[in-house]
Short mmCIF file of C-alpha atoms in Angstrom, two decimals:
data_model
loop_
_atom_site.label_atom_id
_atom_site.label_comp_id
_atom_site.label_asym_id
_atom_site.label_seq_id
_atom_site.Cartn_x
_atom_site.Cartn_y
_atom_site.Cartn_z
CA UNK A 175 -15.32 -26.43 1.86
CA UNK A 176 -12.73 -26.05 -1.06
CA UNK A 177 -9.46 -28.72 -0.85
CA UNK A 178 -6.36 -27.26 -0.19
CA UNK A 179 -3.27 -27.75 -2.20
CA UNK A 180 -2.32 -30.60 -0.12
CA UNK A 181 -5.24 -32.51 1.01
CA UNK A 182 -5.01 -36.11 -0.89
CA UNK A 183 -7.87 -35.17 -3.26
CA UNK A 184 -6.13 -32.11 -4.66
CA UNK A 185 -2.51 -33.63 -5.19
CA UNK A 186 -0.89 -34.08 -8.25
CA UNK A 187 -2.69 -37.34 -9.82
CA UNK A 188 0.39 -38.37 -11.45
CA UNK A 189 2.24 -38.89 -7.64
CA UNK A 190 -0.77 -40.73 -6.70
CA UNK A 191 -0.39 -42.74 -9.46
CA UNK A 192 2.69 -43.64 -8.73
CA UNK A 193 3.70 -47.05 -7.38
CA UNK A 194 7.24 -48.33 -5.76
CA UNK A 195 6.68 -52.16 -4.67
CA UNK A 196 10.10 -52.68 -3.64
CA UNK A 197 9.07 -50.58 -0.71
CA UNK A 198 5.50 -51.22 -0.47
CA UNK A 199 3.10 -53.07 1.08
CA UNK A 200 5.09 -56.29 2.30
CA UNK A 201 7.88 -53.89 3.29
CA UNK A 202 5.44 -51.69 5.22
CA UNK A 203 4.35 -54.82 6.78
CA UNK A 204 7.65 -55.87 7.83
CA UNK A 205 8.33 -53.07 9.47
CA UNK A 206 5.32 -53.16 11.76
CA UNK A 207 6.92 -57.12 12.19
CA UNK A 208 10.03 -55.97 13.47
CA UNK A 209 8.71 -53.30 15.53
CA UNK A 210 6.40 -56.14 16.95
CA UNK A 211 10.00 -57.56 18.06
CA UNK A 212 10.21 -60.67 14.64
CA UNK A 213 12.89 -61.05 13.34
CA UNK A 214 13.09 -59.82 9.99
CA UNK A 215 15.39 -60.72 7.18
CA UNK A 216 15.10 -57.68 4.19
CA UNK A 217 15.67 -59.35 1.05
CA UNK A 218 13.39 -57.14 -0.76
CA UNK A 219 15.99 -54.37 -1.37
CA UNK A 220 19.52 -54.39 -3.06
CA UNK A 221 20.97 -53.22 0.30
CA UNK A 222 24.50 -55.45 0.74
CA UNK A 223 25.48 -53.48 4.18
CA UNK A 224 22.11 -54.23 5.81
CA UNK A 225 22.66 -57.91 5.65
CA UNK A 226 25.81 -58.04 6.71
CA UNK A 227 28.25 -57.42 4.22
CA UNK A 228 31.53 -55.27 5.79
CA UNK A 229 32.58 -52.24 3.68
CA UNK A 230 35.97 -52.28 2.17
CA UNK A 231 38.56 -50.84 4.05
CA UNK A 232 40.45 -48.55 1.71
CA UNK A 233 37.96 -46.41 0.02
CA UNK A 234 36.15 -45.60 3.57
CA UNK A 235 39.63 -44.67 5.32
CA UNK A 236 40.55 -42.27 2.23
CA UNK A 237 36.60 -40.38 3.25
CA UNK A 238 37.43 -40.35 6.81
CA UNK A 239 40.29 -38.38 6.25
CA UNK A 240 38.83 -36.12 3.95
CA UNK A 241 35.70 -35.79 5.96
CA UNK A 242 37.83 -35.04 8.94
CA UNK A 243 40.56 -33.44 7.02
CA UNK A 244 42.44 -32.53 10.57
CA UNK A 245 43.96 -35.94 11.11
CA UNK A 246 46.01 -35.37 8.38
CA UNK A 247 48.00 -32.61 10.54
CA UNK A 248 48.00 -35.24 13.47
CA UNK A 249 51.69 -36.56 13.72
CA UNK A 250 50.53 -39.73 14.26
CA UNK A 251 48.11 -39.79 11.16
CA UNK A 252 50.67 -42.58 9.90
CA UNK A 253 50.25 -44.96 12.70
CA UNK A 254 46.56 -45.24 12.05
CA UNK A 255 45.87 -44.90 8.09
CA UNK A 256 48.38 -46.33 4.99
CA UNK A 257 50.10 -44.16 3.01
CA UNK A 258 48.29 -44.57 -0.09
CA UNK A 259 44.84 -43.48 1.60
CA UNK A 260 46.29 -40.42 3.20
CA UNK A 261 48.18 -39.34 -0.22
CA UNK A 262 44.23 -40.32 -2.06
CA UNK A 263 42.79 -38.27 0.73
CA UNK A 264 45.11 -35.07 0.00
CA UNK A 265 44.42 -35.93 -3.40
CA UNK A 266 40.48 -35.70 -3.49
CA UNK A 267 40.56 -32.64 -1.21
CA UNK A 268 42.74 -30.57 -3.63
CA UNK A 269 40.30 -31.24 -6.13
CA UNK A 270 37.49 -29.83 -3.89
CA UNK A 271 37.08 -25.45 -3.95
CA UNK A 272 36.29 -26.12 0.63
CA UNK A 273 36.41 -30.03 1.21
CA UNK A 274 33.32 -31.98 1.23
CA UNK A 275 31.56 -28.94 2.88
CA UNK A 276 31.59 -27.35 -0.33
CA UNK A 277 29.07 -27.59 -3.44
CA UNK A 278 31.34 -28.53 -6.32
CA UNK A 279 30.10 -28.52 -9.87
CA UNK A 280 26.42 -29.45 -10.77
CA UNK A 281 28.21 -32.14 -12.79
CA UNK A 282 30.54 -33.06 -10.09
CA UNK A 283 34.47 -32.42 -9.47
CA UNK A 284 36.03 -32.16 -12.82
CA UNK A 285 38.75 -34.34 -11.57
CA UNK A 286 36.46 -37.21 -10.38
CA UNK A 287 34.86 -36.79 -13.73
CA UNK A 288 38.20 -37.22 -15.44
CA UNK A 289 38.72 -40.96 -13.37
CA UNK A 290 35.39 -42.24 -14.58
CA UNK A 291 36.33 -41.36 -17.94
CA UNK A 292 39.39 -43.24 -17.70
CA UNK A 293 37.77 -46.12 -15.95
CA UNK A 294 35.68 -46.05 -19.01
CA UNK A 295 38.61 -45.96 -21.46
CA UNK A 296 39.82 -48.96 -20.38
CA UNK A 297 37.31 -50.70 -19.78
CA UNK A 298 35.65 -49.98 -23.53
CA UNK A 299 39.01 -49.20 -25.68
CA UNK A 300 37.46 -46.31 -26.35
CA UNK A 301 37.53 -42.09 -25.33
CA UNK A 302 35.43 -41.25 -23.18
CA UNK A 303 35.08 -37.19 -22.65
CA UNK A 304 34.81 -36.31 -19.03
CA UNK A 305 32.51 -33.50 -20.23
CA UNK A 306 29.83 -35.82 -21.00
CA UNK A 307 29.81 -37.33 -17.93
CA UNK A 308 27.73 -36.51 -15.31
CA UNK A 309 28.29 -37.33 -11.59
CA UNK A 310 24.92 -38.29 -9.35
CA UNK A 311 23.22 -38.83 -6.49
CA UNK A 312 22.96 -42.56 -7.24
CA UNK A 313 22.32 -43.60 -10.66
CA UNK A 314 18.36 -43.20 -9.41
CA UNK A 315 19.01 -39.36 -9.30
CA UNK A 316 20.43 -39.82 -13.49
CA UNK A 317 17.68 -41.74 -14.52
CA UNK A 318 15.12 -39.36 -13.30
CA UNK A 319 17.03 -36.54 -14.76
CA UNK A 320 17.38 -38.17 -17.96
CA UNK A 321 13.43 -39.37 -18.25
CA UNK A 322 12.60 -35.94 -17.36
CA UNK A 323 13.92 -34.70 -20.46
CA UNK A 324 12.82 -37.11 -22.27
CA UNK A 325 9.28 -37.57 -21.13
CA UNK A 326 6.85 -34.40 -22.58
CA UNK A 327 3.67 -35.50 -21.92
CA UNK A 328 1.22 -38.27 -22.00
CA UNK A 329 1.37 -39.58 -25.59
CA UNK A 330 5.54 -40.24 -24.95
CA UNK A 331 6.25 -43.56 -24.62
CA UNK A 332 9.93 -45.47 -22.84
CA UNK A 333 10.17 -48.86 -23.91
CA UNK A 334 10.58 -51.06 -20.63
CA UNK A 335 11.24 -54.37 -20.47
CA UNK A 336 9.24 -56.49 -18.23
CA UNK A 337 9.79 -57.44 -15.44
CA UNK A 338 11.38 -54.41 -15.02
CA UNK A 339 12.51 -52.21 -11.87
CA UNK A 340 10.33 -49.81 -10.21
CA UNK A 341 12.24 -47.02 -10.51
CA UNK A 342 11.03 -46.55 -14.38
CA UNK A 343 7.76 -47.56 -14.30
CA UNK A 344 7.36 -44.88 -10.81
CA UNK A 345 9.25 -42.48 -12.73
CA UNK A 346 7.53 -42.66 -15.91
CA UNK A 347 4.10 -42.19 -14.08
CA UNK A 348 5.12 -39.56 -11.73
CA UNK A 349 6.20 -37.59 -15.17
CA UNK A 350 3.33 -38.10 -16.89
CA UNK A 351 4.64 -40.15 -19.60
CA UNK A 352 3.63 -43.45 -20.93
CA UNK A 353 5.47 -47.15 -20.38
CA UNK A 354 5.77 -49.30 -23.22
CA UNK A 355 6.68 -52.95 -21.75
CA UNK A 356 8.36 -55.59 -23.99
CA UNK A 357 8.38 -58.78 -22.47
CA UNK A 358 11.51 -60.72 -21.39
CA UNK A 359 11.15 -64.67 -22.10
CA UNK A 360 11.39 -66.74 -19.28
CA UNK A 361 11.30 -69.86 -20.79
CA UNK A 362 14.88 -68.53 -22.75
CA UNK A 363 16.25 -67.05 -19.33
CA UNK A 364 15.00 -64.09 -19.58
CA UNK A 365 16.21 -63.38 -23.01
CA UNK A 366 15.16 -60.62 -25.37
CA UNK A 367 13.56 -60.83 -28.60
CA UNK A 368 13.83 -57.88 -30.84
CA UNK A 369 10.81 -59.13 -32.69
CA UNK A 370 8.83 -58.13 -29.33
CA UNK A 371 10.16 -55.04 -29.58
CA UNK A 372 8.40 -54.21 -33.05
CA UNK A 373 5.50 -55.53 -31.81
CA UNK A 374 5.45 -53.42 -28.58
CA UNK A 375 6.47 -50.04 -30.80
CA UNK A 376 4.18 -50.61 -33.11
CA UNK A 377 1.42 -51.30 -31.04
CA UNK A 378 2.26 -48.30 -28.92
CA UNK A 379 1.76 -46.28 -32.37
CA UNK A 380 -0.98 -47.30 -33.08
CA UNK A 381 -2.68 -45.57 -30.08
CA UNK A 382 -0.79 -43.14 -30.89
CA UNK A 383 2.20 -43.24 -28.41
CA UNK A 384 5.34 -41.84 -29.49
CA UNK A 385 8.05 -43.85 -28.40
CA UNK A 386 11.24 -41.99 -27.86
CA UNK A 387 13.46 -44.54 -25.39
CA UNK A 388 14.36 -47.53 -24.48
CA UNK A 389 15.80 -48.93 -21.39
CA UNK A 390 17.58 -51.83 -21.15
CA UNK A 391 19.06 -53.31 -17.87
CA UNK A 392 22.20 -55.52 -17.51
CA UNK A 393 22.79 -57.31 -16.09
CA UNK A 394 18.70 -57.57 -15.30
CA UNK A 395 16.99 -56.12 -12.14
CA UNK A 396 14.76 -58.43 -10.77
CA UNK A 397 15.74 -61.12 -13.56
CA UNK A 398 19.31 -61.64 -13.07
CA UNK A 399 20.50 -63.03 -16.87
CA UNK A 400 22.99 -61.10 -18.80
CA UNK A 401 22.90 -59.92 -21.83
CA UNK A 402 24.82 -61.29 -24.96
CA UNK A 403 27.21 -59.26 -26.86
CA UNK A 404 25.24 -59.88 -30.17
CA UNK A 405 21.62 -59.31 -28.04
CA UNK A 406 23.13 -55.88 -27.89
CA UNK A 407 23.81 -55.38 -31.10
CA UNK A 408 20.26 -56.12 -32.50
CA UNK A 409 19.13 -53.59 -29.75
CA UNK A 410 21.86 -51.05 -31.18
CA UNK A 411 20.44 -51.88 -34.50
CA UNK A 412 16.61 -51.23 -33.52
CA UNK A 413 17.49 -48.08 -31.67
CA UNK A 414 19.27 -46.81 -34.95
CA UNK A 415 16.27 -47.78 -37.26
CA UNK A 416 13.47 -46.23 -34.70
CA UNK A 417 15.49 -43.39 -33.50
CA UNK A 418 15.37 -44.28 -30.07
CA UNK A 419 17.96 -43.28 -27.17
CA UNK A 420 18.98 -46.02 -25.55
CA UNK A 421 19.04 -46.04 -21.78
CA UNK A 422 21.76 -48.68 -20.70
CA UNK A 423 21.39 -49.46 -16.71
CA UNK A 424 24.59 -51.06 -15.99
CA UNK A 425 24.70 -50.70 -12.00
CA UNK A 426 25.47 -54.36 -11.79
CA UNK A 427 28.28 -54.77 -13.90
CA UNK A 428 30.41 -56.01 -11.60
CA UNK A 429 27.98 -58.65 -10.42
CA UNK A 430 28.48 -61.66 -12.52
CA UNK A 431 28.43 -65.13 -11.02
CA UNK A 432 28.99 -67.07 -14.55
CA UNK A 433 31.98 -66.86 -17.14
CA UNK A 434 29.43 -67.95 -20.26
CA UNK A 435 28.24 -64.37 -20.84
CA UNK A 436 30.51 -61.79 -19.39
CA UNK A 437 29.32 -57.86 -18.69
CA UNK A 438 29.80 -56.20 -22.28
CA UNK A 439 29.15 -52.08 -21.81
CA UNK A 440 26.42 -50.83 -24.57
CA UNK A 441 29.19 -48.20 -25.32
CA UNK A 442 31.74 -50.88 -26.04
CA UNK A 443 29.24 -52.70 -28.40
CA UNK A 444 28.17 -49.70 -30.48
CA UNK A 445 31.70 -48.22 -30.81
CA UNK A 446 32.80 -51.69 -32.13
CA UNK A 447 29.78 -51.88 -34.97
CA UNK A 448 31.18 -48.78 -36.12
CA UNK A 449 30.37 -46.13 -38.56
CA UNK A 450 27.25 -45.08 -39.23
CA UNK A 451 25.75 -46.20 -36.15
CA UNK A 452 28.44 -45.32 -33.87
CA UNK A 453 27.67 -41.88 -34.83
CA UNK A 454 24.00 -42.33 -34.68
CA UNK A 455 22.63 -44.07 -31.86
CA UNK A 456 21.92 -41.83 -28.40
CA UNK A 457 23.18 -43.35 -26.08
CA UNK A 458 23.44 -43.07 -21.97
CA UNK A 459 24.91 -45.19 -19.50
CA UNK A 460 24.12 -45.49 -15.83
CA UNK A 461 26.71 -46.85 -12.61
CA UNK A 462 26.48 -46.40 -9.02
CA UNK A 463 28.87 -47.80 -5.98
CA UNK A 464 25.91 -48.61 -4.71
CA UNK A 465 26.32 -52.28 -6.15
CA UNK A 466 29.43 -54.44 -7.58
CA UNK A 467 31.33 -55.81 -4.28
CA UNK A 468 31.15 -51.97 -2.97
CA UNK A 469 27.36 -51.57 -1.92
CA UNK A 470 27.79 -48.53 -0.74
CA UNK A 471 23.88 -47.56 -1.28
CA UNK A 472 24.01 -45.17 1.40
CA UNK A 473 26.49 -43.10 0.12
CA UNK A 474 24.33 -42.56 -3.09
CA UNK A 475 27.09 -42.32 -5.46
CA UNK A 476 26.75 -42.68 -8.91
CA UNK A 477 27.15 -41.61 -12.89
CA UNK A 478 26.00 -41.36 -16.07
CA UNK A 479 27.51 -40.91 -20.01
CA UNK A 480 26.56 -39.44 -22.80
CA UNK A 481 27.15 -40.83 -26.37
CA UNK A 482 25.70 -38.87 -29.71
CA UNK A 483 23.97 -36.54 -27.65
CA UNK A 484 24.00 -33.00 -28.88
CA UNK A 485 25.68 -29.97 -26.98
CA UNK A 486 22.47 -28.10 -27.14
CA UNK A 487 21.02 -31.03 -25.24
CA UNK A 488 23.99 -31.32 -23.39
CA UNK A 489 23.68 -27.45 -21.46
CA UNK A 490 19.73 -28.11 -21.03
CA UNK A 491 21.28 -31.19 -18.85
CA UNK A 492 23.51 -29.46 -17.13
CA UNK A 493 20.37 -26.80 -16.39
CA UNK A 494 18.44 -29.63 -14.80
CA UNK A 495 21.64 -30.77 -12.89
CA UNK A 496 21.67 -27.03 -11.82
CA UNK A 497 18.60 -27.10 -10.28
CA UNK A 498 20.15 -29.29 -7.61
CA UNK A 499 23.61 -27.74 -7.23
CA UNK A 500 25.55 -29.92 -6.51
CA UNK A 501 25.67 -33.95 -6.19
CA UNK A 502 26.84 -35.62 -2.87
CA UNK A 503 30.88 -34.57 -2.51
CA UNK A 504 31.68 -37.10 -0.41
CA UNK A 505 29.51 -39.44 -2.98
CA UNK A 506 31.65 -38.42 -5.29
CA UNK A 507 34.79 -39.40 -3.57
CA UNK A 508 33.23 -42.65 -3.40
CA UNK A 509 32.99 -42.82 -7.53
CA UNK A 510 36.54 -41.98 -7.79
CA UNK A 511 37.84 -44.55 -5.93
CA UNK A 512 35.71 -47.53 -6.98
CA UNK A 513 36.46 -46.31 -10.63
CA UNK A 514 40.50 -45.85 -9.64
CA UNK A 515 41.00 -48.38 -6.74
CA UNK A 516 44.48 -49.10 -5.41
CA UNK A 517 47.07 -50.60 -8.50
CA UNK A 518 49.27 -52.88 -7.53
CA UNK A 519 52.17 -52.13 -5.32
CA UNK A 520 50.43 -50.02 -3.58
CA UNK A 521 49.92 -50.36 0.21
CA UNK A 522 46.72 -51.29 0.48
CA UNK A 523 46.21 -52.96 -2.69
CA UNK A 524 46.84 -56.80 -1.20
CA UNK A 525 43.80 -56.00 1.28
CA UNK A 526 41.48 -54.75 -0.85
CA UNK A 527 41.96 -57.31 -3.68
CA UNK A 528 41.10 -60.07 -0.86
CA UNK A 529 38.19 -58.38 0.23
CA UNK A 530 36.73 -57.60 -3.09
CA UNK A 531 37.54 -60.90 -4.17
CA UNK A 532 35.62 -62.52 -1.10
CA UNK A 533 32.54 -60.57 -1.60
CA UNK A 534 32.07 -61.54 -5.25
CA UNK A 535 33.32 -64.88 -4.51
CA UNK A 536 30.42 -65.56 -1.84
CA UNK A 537 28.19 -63.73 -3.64
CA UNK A 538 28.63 -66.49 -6.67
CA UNK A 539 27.88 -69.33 -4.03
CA UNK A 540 25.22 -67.50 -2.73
CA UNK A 541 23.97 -67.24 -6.53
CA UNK A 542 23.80 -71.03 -6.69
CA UNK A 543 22.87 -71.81 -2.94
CA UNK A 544 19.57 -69.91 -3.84
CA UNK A 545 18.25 -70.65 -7.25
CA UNK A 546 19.18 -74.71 -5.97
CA UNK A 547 16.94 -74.08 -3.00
CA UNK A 548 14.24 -72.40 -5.39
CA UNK A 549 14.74 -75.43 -7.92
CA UNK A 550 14.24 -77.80 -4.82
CA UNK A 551 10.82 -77.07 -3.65
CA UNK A 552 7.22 -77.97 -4.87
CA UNK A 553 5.66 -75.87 -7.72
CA UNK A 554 8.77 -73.39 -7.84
CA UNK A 555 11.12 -72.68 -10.68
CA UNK A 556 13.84 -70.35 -10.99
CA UNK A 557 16.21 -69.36 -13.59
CA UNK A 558 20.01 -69.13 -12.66
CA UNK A 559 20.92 -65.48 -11.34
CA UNK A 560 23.87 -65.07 -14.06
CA UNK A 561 24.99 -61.43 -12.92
CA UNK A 562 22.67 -58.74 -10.20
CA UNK A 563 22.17 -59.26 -6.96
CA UNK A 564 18.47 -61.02 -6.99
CA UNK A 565 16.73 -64.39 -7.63
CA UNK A 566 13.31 -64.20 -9.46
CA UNK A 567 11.33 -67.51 -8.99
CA UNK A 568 8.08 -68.24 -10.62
CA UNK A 569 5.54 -69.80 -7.93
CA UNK A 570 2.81 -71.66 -9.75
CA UNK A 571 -0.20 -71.09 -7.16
CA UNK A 572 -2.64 -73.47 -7.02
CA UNK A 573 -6.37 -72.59 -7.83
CA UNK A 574 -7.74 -72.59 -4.64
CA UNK A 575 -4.77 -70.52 -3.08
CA UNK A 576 -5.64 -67.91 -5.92
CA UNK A 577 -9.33 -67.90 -4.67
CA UNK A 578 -8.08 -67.27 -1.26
CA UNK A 579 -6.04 -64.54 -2.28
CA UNK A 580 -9.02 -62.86 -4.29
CA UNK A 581 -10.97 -63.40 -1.48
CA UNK A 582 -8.86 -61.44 1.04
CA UNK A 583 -8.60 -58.95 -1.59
CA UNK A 584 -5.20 -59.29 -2.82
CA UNK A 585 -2.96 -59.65 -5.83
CA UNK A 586 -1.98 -63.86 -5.61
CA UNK A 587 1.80 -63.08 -5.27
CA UNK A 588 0.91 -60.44 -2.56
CA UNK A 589 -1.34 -63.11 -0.73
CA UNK A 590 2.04 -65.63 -0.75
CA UNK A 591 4.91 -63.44 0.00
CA UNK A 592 2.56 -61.50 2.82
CA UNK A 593 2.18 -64.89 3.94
CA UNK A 594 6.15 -66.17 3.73
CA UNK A 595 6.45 -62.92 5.92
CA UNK A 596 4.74 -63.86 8.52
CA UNK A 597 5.76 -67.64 8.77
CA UNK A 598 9.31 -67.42 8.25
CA UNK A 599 10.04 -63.16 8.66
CA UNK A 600 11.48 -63.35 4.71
CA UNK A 601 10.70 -59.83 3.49
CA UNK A 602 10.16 -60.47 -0.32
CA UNK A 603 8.94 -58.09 -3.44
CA UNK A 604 5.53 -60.04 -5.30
CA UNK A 605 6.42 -60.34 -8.98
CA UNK A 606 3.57 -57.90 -9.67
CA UNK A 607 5.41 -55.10 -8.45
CA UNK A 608 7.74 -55.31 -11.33
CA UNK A 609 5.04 -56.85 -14.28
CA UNK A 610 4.99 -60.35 -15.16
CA UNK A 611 2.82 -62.06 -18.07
CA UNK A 612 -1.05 -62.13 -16.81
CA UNK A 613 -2.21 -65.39 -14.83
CA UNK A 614 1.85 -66.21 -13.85
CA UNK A 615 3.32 -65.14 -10.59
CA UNK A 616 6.86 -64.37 -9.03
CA UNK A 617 8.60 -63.16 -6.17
CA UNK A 618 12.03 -61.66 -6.13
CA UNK A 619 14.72 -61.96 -3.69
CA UNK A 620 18.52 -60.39 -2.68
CA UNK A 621 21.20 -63.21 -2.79
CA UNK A 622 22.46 -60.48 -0.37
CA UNK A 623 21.94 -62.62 3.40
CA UNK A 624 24.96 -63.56 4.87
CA UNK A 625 26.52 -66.76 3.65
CA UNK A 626 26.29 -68.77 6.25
CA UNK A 627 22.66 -68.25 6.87
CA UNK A 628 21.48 -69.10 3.33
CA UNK A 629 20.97 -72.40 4.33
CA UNK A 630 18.63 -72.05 7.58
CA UNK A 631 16.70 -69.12 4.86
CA UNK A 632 16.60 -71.96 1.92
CA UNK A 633 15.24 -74.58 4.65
CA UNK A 634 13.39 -72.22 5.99
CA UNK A 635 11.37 -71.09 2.48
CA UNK A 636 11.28 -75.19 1.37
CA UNK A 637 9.50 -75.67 5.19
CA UNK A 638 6.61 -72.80 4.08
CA UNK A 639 6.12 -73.22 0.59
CA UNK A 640 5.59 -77.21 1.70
CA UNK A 641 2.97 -76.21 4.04
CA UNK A 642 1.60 -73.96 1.61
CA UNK A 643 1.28 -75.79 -1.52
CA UNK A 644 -0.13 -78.75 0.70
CA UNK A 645 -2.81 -76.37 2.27
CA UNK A 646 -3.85 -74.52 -0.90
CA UNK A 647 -2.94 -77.33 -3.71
CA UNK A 648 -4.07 -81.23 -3.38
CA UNK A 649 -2.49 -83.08 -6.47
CA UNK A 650 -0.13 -80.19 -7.23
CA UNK A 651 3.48 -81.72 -8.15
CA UNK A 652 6.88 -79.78 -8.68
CA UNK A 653 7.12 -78.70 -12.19
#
């Protein structure tokens, strides 16, 4: 009997090839946990508002009133919402062709677009053109558009670091191009050496991989470390000599929990090297509200900018966009705000500077609170989470727990977090779903759980990894 187009043999090879481990097997697994009535705490995703975390007031009163753009009529409008969020509310609507009912441009509201670029003005010192910048579906929804034009076939290679997040290595399969990992170091918190970058181009080349991007993420996804201003630079300076376009993922800019190494944009860094290379280097930068102290990831918000890129390129973008119609409005709404939040002497601007300032604040502790407790038990090591929202420990499993995990056929980071999950109900990602060097192994964690749990999870974790390493690894010492 001939397959039919959507029988599993027939599909496309390239989806089937695709893997996503952030919601994979352990989450899978979880789920049928919860549903089994455990309780279940989901650290495996960047998700702030599913662990707790309240959204700011402000920014969700101005969308209420332009999703229900009737209580602005209501006489008594101004015994329920400030001033300032029903004057942001008229605001955003004007700029809409029908409310948030209404498609607006495939690159999003031109006057949204015009906030970012002056978010990104001052931020930088530098113009930014509100033409080349493109409003999204979450910065997700930009980096697929962007690999997609990138990516031509098989023998295309990105330049990924690893570990790396899913999203580019699930991407880059599912378009049938080719990943190129260079390897962050560990052992220098997760630094980057450019040398490994020649290395990994030029062994790409030599099977006969073109390699036409690079993506760089900062501060890192699942690693945590930030990125120096003069790291950049030598990236800026390799991406000029191999003519690569640099893909800058800077979602978590706003998460920084150190003041050694603060967030420096890619833009910023190029545009102060100057001529030539100013003019030279491709360049695109992703944000989102899905992260920062907003984690709004439902809302699926974000952007991305274009530096050096041609206008040819520029419409074939905007064709892509097309295809789609029109990003999220009220997503957009979202952008606007986080990128022009209330000034001060404004209304609201006393409550949203203490909530923002709480998140980030107990987000730091939680930063510490975690790597401590990873640094505290036997056979664990972690790095300190510098900026992001995640804690990546190395978990050096002892031989015999490495049998057992070959023996019930799984990866050896599966085998522990699968088992984590079902002794304590911590929903982890293995290291292996975002590469690691062969024969070492990882999990990653949010630093997302509420505050005042983080110590019950920490004792928690210390309680199962004891019993674990005692179980699996006579001798074995912390180290």
């Amino acid at each position: 009997m001939s397959l039919k187009a959507l029988d599993y043999d027939s599909l496309n090879e390239n989806v089937k090839n695709c893997q996503y481990a952030v919601r994979g097997e352990l989450y899978l697994r979880a789920s049928e946990l919860q549903k089994e009535g455990k309780k279940i705490i989901f650290t495996n995703v960047g998700n702030p508002h599913a662990l707790g975390q309240k959204p700011l007031t402000f920014p969700r009163q101005v969308v209420a009133l332009c999703q229900a753009p009737f209580l602005l009529d209501d006489p008594n409008v101004g015994m329920i919402f400030p001033a300032d969020a029903i004057a942001r509310a008229k605001h955003y609507l004007s700029l809409t062709s029908g409310g948030l009912g209404a498609y607006s441009d495939s690159r999003g509201l031109p006057g949204v677009r015009k906030e970012v670029a002056e978010f990104i003005e001052r931020r930088d010192g530098y113009p930014s053109d509100p033409e080349l910048i493109f409003l999204t579906d979450g910065a997700s929804k930009g980096v697929m558009q962007i690999l997609n034009c990138v990516i031509r076939g098989q023998k295309d290679g990105i330049l990924v670091p690893v570990p790396q997040y899913p999203l580019y290595s699930a991407t880059i399969s599912l378009l049938g191009g080719t990943l190129v990992p260079y390897y962050l170091e560990e052992s220098e918190n997760w630094g980057l050496d450019v040398n490994n970058l020649r290395q990994s181009v030029a062994q790409a080349r030599s099977q006969g991989i073109t390699v036409r991007a690079m993506v760089i993420i900062n501060p890192g996804n699942p690693t945590g470390q930030c990125l120096s201003e003069a790291n950049l630079r030598e990236i800026l300076r390799f991406c000029c000599n191999e003519r690569l376009v640099l893909l800058g993922d800077e979602v978590y800019q706003q998460n920084i929990y150190q003041d050694e190494r603060p967030f420096i944009s890619s833009k910023k860094v190029l545009m102060d090297m100057g001529a030539p290379i100013s003019k030279e280097v491709q360049l695109i930068s992703f944000h989102t509200v899905s992260k920062g102290y907003w984690g709004e990831c439902g809302q699926r918000g974000g952007y991305f900018e274009m530096t050096n890129i041609p206008p040819r390129t520029v419409e074939e973008i905007y064709k892509v966009a097309s295809i789609a119609l029109s990003p999220n409005v009220s997503a957009q709404i979202f952008m606007g705000l986080m990128v022009s939040p209330p000034k001060p002497g404004d209304i609201s601007y006393d409550q949203f500077v203490r909530e923002s300032k709480g998140i980030l604040e107990s987000l730091r502790r939680r930063a510490r609170m975690m790597t401590d407790g990873f640094n505290s038990c036997k056979n664990v090591v972690c790095n300190f989470t510098e900026g992001a929202m995640y804690s990546f420990p190395q978990i050096k499993l002892p031989p015999k727990a490495i049998q057992a995990a070959k023996q019930a056929g799984k990866v050896p980071d599966v085998f522990y977090c699968l088992k984590l999950l079902e002794a304590t109900g911590i929903s982890t990602v293995p290291g292996s779903g975002f590469g690691q060097k062969e024969g070492v192994f990882h999990l990653r964690t949010t630093i997302l759980p509420a505050e005042e749990e983080m110590p019950e999870i920490m004792d928690s974790f210390k309680k199962f990894n004891d019993e674990f390493m005692s179980q699996y690894g006579v001798g074995y010492s912390r180290m």
